[in-house]
C-alpha cells in the first residue's frame, strides 16, 4: 500500500473525484479543486477554519499525492483564489493557518474584509519546532487566548467554543475541522482535493458513531 493511500480508508467508501457526500442529512462535503466553482452548500458557513497549502512546493505536493496533474503557477494565484472563495462565502469569522513565508500576505488579504485581524503563534504535530501561524479575522472585537497552542488544539477550541451555525473548511484534508465540529454537535461543510484524505474523516466519524448516516 502506498503511503499516500492514508491507511486505505477510501476502500470502505464509494468515493471518487467530484463526489458529494452528505452526513446525517445536514453536513456536506465535496471532493473538489478550489479553482472550480464552489458548491452552493459552502455558502452555509458562517465561520471558516482552513489550513491550506503554505507555498508553491506544498501546493504541488498536494496535487501529486492526489494523483492529479495541474498547470504550474505562482503561489499568489492560489492564495488569491482562496480569498476569492472566502469573500464569496462571506463568513462572520475566518481562521487561516499559514507558514511564515506568506504570513504578511494573508494578514493583508484578511484586512481587506475584516475590521479586526490578529494572528497567533502556533505549531503543528505537537512539536514546538514546527512553527506555524493562525490568522483570525472578524468584524466584531474579540481576542481568544490561543497563542502558542498547537494548531490541532486551536481547531478543537474553535469548533467547541465559537458561535456558529456551520463551520466550513476549503481544504478539509483528513478532517480535523469536520470531526471536531461533529463531536461537539455542530454542523460542517467542506471541500477537499484528495478523496483518499477525505475518506479518513468518514472512517473516523463512523468509528465515533456507528449509526452515522453517510450518503454518497
PDB file of C-alpha atoms in Angstrom:
ATOM      1  CA  UNK A   1       0.000   0.000   0.000  1.00  0.00           C
ATOM      2  CA  UNK A   2       1.293   3.460  -0.907  1.00  0.00           C
ATOM      3  CA  UNK A   3       1.942   5.865   1.966  1.00  0.00           C
ATOM      4  CA  UNK A   4      -0.355   8.255   0.111  1.00  0.00           C
ATOM      5  CA  UNK A   5      -3.270   5.824   0.497  1.00  0.00           C
ATOM      6  CA  UNK A   6      -3.739   7.092   4.070  1.00  0.00           C
ATOM      7  CA  UNK A   7      -4.379   3.660   5.509  1.00  0.00           C
ATOM      8  CA  UNK A   8      -6.736   2.630   2.700  1.00  0.00           C
ATOM      9  CA  UNK A   9      -9.802   4.293   4.244  1.00  0.00           C
ATOM     10  CA  UNK A  10     -11.112   5.108   0.759  1.00  0.00           C
ATOM     11  CA  UNK A  11     -11.665   1.393   0.106  1.00  0.00           C
ATOM     12  CA  UNK A  12     -14.512   1.454   2.636  1.00  0.00           C
ATOM     13  CA  UNK A  13     -16.465   4.115   0.733  1.00  0.00           C
ATOM     14  CA  UNK A  14     -17.626   4.603  -2.835  1.00  0.00           C
ATOM     15  CA  UNK A  15     -15.845   7.936  -3.034  1.00  0.00           C
ATOM     16  CA  UNK A  16     -14.023   9.434  -6.003  1.00  0.00           C
ATOM     17  CA  UNK A  17     -13.232  12.766  -7.669  1.00  0.00           C
ATOM     18  CA  UNK A  18     -16.206  15.191  -7.612  1.00  0.00           C
ATOM     19  CA  UNK A  19     -18.120  13.066  -5.091  1.00  0.00           C
ATOM     20  CA  UNK A  20     -20.662  14.933  -2.983  1.00  0.00           C
ATOM     21  CA  UNK A  21     -21.131  13.467   0.487  1.00  0.00           C
ATOM     22  CA  UNK A  22     -23.984  14.093   2.917  1.00  0.00           C
ATOM     23  CA  UNK A  23     -23.578  13.176   6.574  1.00  0.00           C
ATOM     24  CA  UNK A  24     -26.641  12.833   8.821  1.00  0.00           C
ATOM     25  CA  UNK A  25     -28.616  14.898   6.281  1.00  0.00           C
ATOM     26  CA  UNK A  26     -27.125  18.225   7.385  1.00  0.00           C
ATOM     27  CA  UNK A  27     -23.330  18.122   6.886  1.00  0.00           C
ATOM     28  CA  UNK A  28     -21.936  18.339   3.363  1.00  0.00           C
ATOM     29  CA  UNK A  29     -18.593  17.577   1.697  1.00  0.00           C
ATOM     30  CA  UNK A  30     -17.295  17.544  -1.852  1.00  0.00           C
ATOM     31  CA  UNK A  31     -14.138  16.205  -3.478  1.00  0.00           C
ATOM     32  CA  UNK A  32     -13.251  19.436  -5.198  1.00  0.00           C
ATOM     33  CA  UNK A  33     -10.470  21.530  -6.723  1.00  0.00           C
ATOM     34  CA  UNK A  34     -10.574  25.038  -5.261  1.00  0.00           C
ATOM     35  CA  UNK A  35     -10.125  26.536  -8.732  1.00  0.00           C
ATOM     36  CA  UNK A  36     -13.523  25.178  -9.734  1.00  0.00           C
ATOM     37  CA  UNK A  37     -16.826  26.819  -8.837  1.00  0.00           C
ATOM     38  CA  UNK A  38     -17.703  26.406  -5.190  1.00  0.00           C
ATOM     39  CA  UNK A  39     -20.556  24.033  -4.315  1.00  0.00           C
ATOM     40  CA  UNK A  40     -23.561  26.006  -3.080  1.00  0.00           C
ATOM     41  CA  UNK A  41     -23.515  24.375   0.351  1.00  0.00           C
ATOM     42  CA  UNK A  42     -20.255  26.179   1.204  1.00  0.00           C
ATOM     43  CA  UNK A  43     -22.303  29.369   1.494  1.00  0.00           C
ATOM     44  CA  UNK A  44     -23.846  27.895   4.666  1.00  0.00           C
ATOM     45  CA  UNK A  45     -20.586  28.511   6.516  1.00  0.00           C
ATOM     46  CA  UNK A  46     -20.713  31.444   8.910  1.00  0.00           C
ATOM     47  CA  UNK A  47     -17.231  30.620  10.189  1.00  0.00           C
ATOM     48  CA  UNK A  48     -14.227  29.160   8.369  1.00  0.00           C
ATOM     49  CA  UNK A  49     -11.101  27.390   9.543  1.00  0.00           C
ATOM     50  CA  UNK A  50      -8.753  26.364   6.722  1.00  0.00           C
ATOM     51  CA  UNK A  51      -5.230  25.000   6.724  1.00  0.00           C
ATOM     52  CA  UNK A  52      -4.396  25.475   3.056  1.00  0.00           C
ATOM     53  CA  UNK A  53      -1.055  24.775   1.292  1.00  0.00           C
ATOM     54  CA  UNK A  54       1.536  27.227   2.615  1.00  0.00           C
ATOM     55  CA  UNK A  55       3.669  27.748  -0.506  1.00  0.00           C
ATOM     56  CA  UNK A  56       4.013  26.576  -4.107  1.00  0.00           C
ATOM     57  CA  UNK A  57       6.050  23.486  -3.234  1.00  0.00           C
ATOM     58  CA  UNK A  58       3.464  22.474  -0.640  1.00  0.00           C
ATOM     59  CA  UNK A  59       0.682  23.054  -3.183  1.00  0.00           C
ATOM     60  CA  UNK A  60       2.393  20.913  -5.836  1.00  0.00           C
ATOM     61  CA  UNK A  61       2.818  18.121  -3.302  1.00  0.00           C
ATOM     62  CA  UNK A  62      -0.913  18.034  -2.594  1.00  0.00           C
ATOM     63  CA  UNK A  63      -1.684  17.567  -6.288  1.00  0.00           C
ATOM     64  CA  UNK A  64       0.961  14.826  -6.513  1.00  0.00           C
ATOM     65  CA  UNK A  65      -0.485  12.999  -3.505  1.00  0.00           C
ATOM     66  CA  UNK A  66      -3.917  13.167  -5.150  1.00  0.00           C
ATOM     67  CA  UNK A  67      -2.509  11.700  -8.415  1.00  0.00           C
ATOM     68  CA  UNK A  68      -3.598  14.841 -10.241  1.00  0.00           C
ATOM     69  CA  UNK A  69      -1.839  16.989 -12.797  1.00  0.00           C
ATOM     70  CA  UNK A  70      -2.131  20.749 -12.825  1.00  0.00           C
ATOM     71  CA  UNK A  71      -0.615  23.705 -14.612  1.00  0.00           C
ATOM     72  CA  UNK A  72       2.268  25.266 -12.696  1.00  0.00           C
ATOM     73  CA  UNK A  73       1.526  28.776 -11.467  1.00  0.00           C
ATOM     74  CA  UNK A  74       2.694  31.201  -8.847  1.00  0.00           C
ATOM     75  CA  UNK A  75       1.566  30.625  -5.277  1.00  0.00           C
ATOM     76  CA  UNK A  76      -0.072  34.061  -5.377  1.00  0.00           C
ATOM     77  CA  UNK A  77      -2.569  32.645  -7.894  1.00  0.00           C
ATOM     78  CA  UNK A  78      -3.615  30.055  -5.320  1.00  0.00           C
ATOM     79  CA  UNK A  79      -3.990  32.304  -2.317  1.00  0.00           C
ATOM     80  CA  UNK A  80      -5.835  34.941  -4.335  1.00  0.00           C
ATOM     81  CA  UNK A  81      -8.312  32.202  -5.306  1.00  0.00           C
ATOM     82  CA  UNK A  82      -8.548  31.104  -1.674  1.00  0.00           C
ATOM     83  CA  UNK A  83      -9.543  34.617  -0.650  1.00  0.00           C
ATOM     84  CA  UNK A  84     -11.991  34.883  -3.559  1.00  0.00           C
ATOM     85  CA  UNK A  85     -13.753  31.852  -2.096  1.00  0.00           C
ATOM     86  CA  UNK A  86     -13.740  33.373   1.378  1.00  0.00           C
ATOM     87  CA  UNK A  87     -15.192  36.649   0.068  1.00  0.00           C
ATOM     88  CA  UNK A  88     -17.892  34.683  -1.769  1.00  0.00           C
ATOM     89  CA  UNK A  89     -18.837  32.651   1.309  1.00  0.00           C
ATOM     90  CA  UNK A  90     -18.678  35.787   3.480  1.00  0.00           C
ATOM     91  CA  UNK A  91     -18.220  34.153   6.911  1.00  0.00           C
ATOM     92  CA  UNK A  92     -18.523  36.278  10.050  1.00  0.00           C
ATOM     93  CA  UNK A  93     -15.234  34.871  11.338  1.00  0.00           C
ATOM     94  CA  UNK A  94     -12.323  33.370   9.431  1.00  0.00           C
ATOM     95  CA  UNK A  95      -9.295  31.437  10.679  1.00  0.00           C
ATOM     96  CA  UNK A  96      -6.457  30.623   8.255  1.00  0.00           C
ATOM     97  CA  UNK A  97      -3.372  28.598   9.091  1.00  0.00           C
ATOM     98  CA  UNK A  98      -0.167  29.560   7.261  1.00  0.00           C
ATOM     99  CA  UNK A  99       3.620  29.370   7.470  1.00  0.00           C
ATOM    100  CA  UNK A 100       5.945  32.351   7.913  1.00  0.00           C
ATOM    101  CA  UNK A 101       6.680  32.798   4.186  1.00  0.00           C
ATOM    102  CA  UNK A 102       3.229  34.176   3.340  1.00  0.00           C
ATOM    103  CA  UNK A 103       2.025  35.311   6.755  1.00  0.00           C
ATOM    104  CA  UNK A 104       2.175  39.012   5.828  1.00  0.00           C
ATOM    105  CA  UNK A 105       0.240  38.445   2.588  1.00  0.00           C
ATOM    106  CA  UNK A 106      -2.510  36.557   4.429  1.00  0.00           C
ATOM    107  CA  UNK A 107      -2.824  39.342   7.003  1.00  0.00           C
ATOM    108  CA  UNK A 108      -3.060  41.969   4.237  1.00  0.00           C
ATOM    109  CA  UNK A 109      -5.769  39.991   2.412  1.00  0.00           C
ATOM    110  CA  UNK A 110      -7.673  39.376   5.638  1.00  0.00           C
ATOM    111  CA  UNK A 111      -7.658  43.109   6.432  1.00  0.00           C
ATOM    112  CA  UNK A 112      -9.433  43.807   3.130  1.00  0.00           C
ATOM    113  CA  UNK A 113     -12.506  42.080   4.540  1.00  0.00           C
ATOM    114  CA  UNK A 114     -12.318  42.201   8.330  1.00  0.00           C
ATOM    115  CA  UNK A 115     -12.002  45.111  10.743  1.00  0.00           C
ATOM    116  CA  UNK A 116     -10.264  43.079  13.430  1.00  0.00           C
ATOM    117  CA  UNK A 117      -7.353  40.882  12.332  1.00  0.00           C
ATOM    118  CA  UNK A 118      -4.855  39.180  14.566  1.00  0.00           C
ATOM    119  CA  UNK A 119      -2.559  36.201  14.325  1.00  0.00           C
ATOM    120  CA  UNK A 120      -1.445  33.544  16.755  1.00  0.00           C
ATOM    121  CA  UNK A 121       1.908  31.838  17.078  1.00  0.00           C
ATOM    122  CA  UNK A 122       1.331  28.115  16.787  1.00  0.00           C
ATOM    123  CA  UNK A 123       2.948  24.798  15.928  1.00  0.00           C
ATOM    124  CA  UNK A 124       1.844  21.511  14.387  1.00  0.00           C
ATOM    125  CA  UNK A 125       2.196  17.799  15.114  1.00  0.00           C
ATOM    126  CA  UNK A 126       2.570  18.838  18.780  1.00  0.00           C
ATOM    127  CA  UNK A 127       6.176  19.729  18.040  1.00  0.00           C
ATOM    128  CA  UNK A 128       7.330  23.164  19.248  1.00  0.00           C
ATOM    129  CA  UNK A 129       9.956  23.267  16.484  1.00  0.00           C
ATOM    130  CA  UNK A 130       7.311  23.020  13.734  1.00  0.00           C
ATOM    131  CA  UNK A 131       6.222  26.645  13.710  1.00  0.00           C
ATOM    132  CA  UNK A 132       3.111  27.980  12.019  1.00  0.00           C
ATOM    133  CA  UNK A 133       0.613  30.799  12.462  1.00  0.00           C
ATOM    134  CA  UNK A 134      -3.160  31.090  12.631  1.00  0.00           C
ATOM    135  CA  UNK A 135      -4.668  34.349  11.325  1.00  0.00           C
ATOM    136  CA  UNK A 136      -8.101  35.343  12.656  1.00  0.00           C
ATOM    137  CA  UNK A 137     -10.375  37.895  11.010  1.00  0.00           C
ATOM    138  CA  UNK A 138     -13.723  39.204  12.270  1.00  0.00           C
ATOM    139  CA  UNK A 139     -15.821  42.360  12.224  1.00  0.00           C
ATOM    140  CA  UNK A 140     -16.507  42.273  15.952  1.00  0.00           C
ATOM    141  CA  UNK A 141     -13.743  42.735  18.506  1.00  0.00           C
ATOM    142  CA  UNK A 142     -12.791  39.541  20.292  1.00  0.00           C
ATOM    143  CA  UNK A 143      -9.419  38.101  21.199  1.00  0.00           C
ATOM    144  CA  UNK A 144      -9.480  34.403  22.136  1.00  0.00           C
ATOM    145  CA  UNK A 145      -6.366  33.370  24.041  1.00  0.00           C
ATOM    146  CA  UNK A 146      -4.895  30.905  21.541  1.00  0.00           C
ATOM    147  CA  UNK A 147      -1.248  31.946  21.358  1.00  0.00           C
ATOM    148  CA  UNK A 148       1.313  29.121  21.401  1.00  0.00           C
ATOM    149  CA  UNK A 149      -1.312  26.392  21.237  1.00  0.00           C
ATOM    150  CA  UNK A 150      -0.788  23.523  18.805  1.00  0.00           C
ATOM    151  CA  UNK A 151      -2.880  24.048  15.663  1.00  0.00           C
ATOM    152  CA  UNK A 152      -4.865  20.891  16.407  1.00  0.00           C
ATOM    153  CA  UNK A 153      -5.798  22.275  19.811  1.00  0.00           C
ATOM    154  CA  UNK A 154      -6.796  25.588  18.232  1.00  0.00           C
ATOM    155  CA  UNK A 155      -9.130  23.723  15.868  1.00  0.00           C
ATOM    156  CA  UNK A 156     -10.629  21.862  18.820  1.00  0.00           C
ATOM    157  CA  UNK A 157     -11.168  25.150  20.666  1.00  0.00           C
ATOM    158  CA  UNK A 158     -12.722  26.897  17.659  1.00  0.00           C
ATOM    159  CA  UNK A 159     -15.118  24.027  16.937  1.00  0.00           C
ATOM    160  CA  UNK A 160     -16.189  23.803  20.575  1.00  0.00           C
ATOM    161  CA  UNK A 161     -16.332  27.470  21.561  1.00  0.00           C
ATOM    162  CA  UNK A 162     -17.009  29.815  18.649  1.00  0.00           C
ATOM    163  CA  UNK A 163     -20.662  30.636  17.958  1.00  0.00           C
ATOM    164  CA  UNK A 164     -21.715  29.347  14.537  1.00  0.00           C
ATOM    165  CA  UNK A 165     -24.372  27.509  12.596  1.00  0.00           C
ATOM    166  CA  UNK A 166     -21.976  25.856  10.122  1.00  0.00           C
ATOM    167  CA  UNK A 167     -18.191  25.767  10.130  1.00  0.00           C
ATOM    168  CA  UNK A 168     -16.560  25.488   6.714  1.00  0.00           C
ATOM    169  CA  UNK A 169     -13.164  24.264   5.560  1.00  0.00           C
ATOM    170  CA  UNK A 170     -11.949  24.847   1.993  1.00  0.00           C
ATOM    171  CA  UNK A 171      -9.070  22.370   2.357  1.00  0.00           C
ATOM    172  CA  UNK A 172     -10.602  19.716   4.595  1.00  0.00           C
ATOM    173  CA  UNK A 173      -7.724  17.227   4.358  1.00  0.00           C
ATOM    174  CA  UNK A 174      -8.259  14.357   6.775  1.00  0.00           C
ATOM    175  CA  UNK A 175     -10.963  16.326   8.500  1.00  0.00           C
ATOM    176  CA  UNK A 176      -9.912  17.762  11.858  1.00  0.00           C
ATOM    177  CA  UNK A 177     -12.409  20.591  11.436  1.00  0.00           C
ATOM    178  CA  UNK A 178     -15.277  18.318  10.405  1.00  0.00           C
ATOM    179  CA  UNK A 179     -14.575  15.767  13.117  1.00  0.00           C
ATOM    180  CA  UNK A 180     -14.326  18.295  15.933  1.00  0.00           C
ATOM    181  CA  UNK A 181     -17.472  20.059  14.801  1.00  0.00           C
ATOM    182  CA  UNK A 182     -19.347  16.752  14.714  1.00  0.00           C
ATOM    183  CA  UNK A 183     -18.315  15.615  18.195  1.00  0.00           C
ATOM    184  CA  UNK A 184     -19.484  18.997  19.512  1.00  0.00           C
ATOM    185  CA  UNK A 185     -22.904  18.506  17.867  1.00  0.00           C
ATOM    186  CA  UNK A 186     -22.179  21.291  15.381  1.00  0.00           C
ATOM    187  CA  UNK A 187     -22.676  21.269  11.610  1.00  0.00           C
ATOM    188  CA  UNK A 188     -19.927  21.493   8.996  1.00  0.00           C
ATOM    189  CA  UNK A 189     -19.310  21.855   5.276  1.00  0.00           C
ATOM    190  CA  UNK A 190     -16.087  21.360   3.379  1.00  0.00           C
ATOM    191  CA  UNK A 191     -14.182  20.680   0.193  1.00  0.00           C
ATOM    192  CA  UNK A 192     -11.020  18.657  -0.362  1.00  0.00           C
ATOM    193  CA  UNK A 193      -8.892  17.914  -3.429  1.00  0.00           C
ATOM    194  CA  UNK A 194      -7.956  14.344  -2.465  1.00  0.00           C
ATOM    195  CA  UNK A 195     -10.764  11.820  -1.970  1.00  0.00           C
ATOM    196  CA  UNK A 196      -8.380   9.444  -0.166  1.00  0.00           C
ATOM    197  CA  UNK A 197      -7.723  12.058   2.513  1.00  0.00           C
ATOM    198  CA  UNK A 198     -11.413  12.859   2.856  1.00  0.00           C
ATOM    199  CA  UNK A 199     -12.213   9.182   3.343  1.00  0.00           C
ATOM    200  CA  UNK A 200     -10.115   9.257   6.539  1.00  0.00           C
ATOM    201  CA  UNK A 201     -12.665  11.661   8.018  1.00  0.00           C
ATOM    202  CA  UNK A 202     -15.576   9.424   7.007  1.00  0.00           C
ATOM    203  CA  UNK A 203     -13.963   6.395   8.620  1.00  0.00           C
ATOM    204  CA  UNK A 204     -13.217   8.313  11.802  1.00  0.00           C
ATOM    205  CA  UNK A 205     -16.780   9.633  12.027  1.00  0.00           C
ATOM    206  CA  UNK A 206     -18.168   6.136  11.525  1.00  0.00           C
ATOM    207  CA  UNK A 207     -15.953   4.869  14.327  1.00  0.00           C
ATOM    208  CA  UNK A 208     -17.212   7.642  16.597  1.00  0.00           C
ATOM    209  CA  UNK A 209     -20.865   6.972  15.716  1.00  0.00           C
ATOM    210  CA  UNK A 210     -21.623   3.575  14.187  1.00  0.00           C
ATOM    211  CA  UNK A 211     -25.153   4.765  13.353  1.00  0.00           C
ATOM    212  CA  UNK A 212     -23.996   7.762  11.358  1.00  0.00           C
ATOM    213  CA  UNK A 213     -25.727   8.214   8.003  1.00  0.00           C
ATOM    214  CA  UNK A 214     -23.273   8.764   5.143  1.00  0.00           C
ATOM    215  CA  UNK A 215     -24.810   9.269   1.684  1.00  0.00           C
ATOM    216  CA  UNK A 216     -22.675   9.326  -1.462  1.00  0.00           C
TER     217      UNK A 216
END
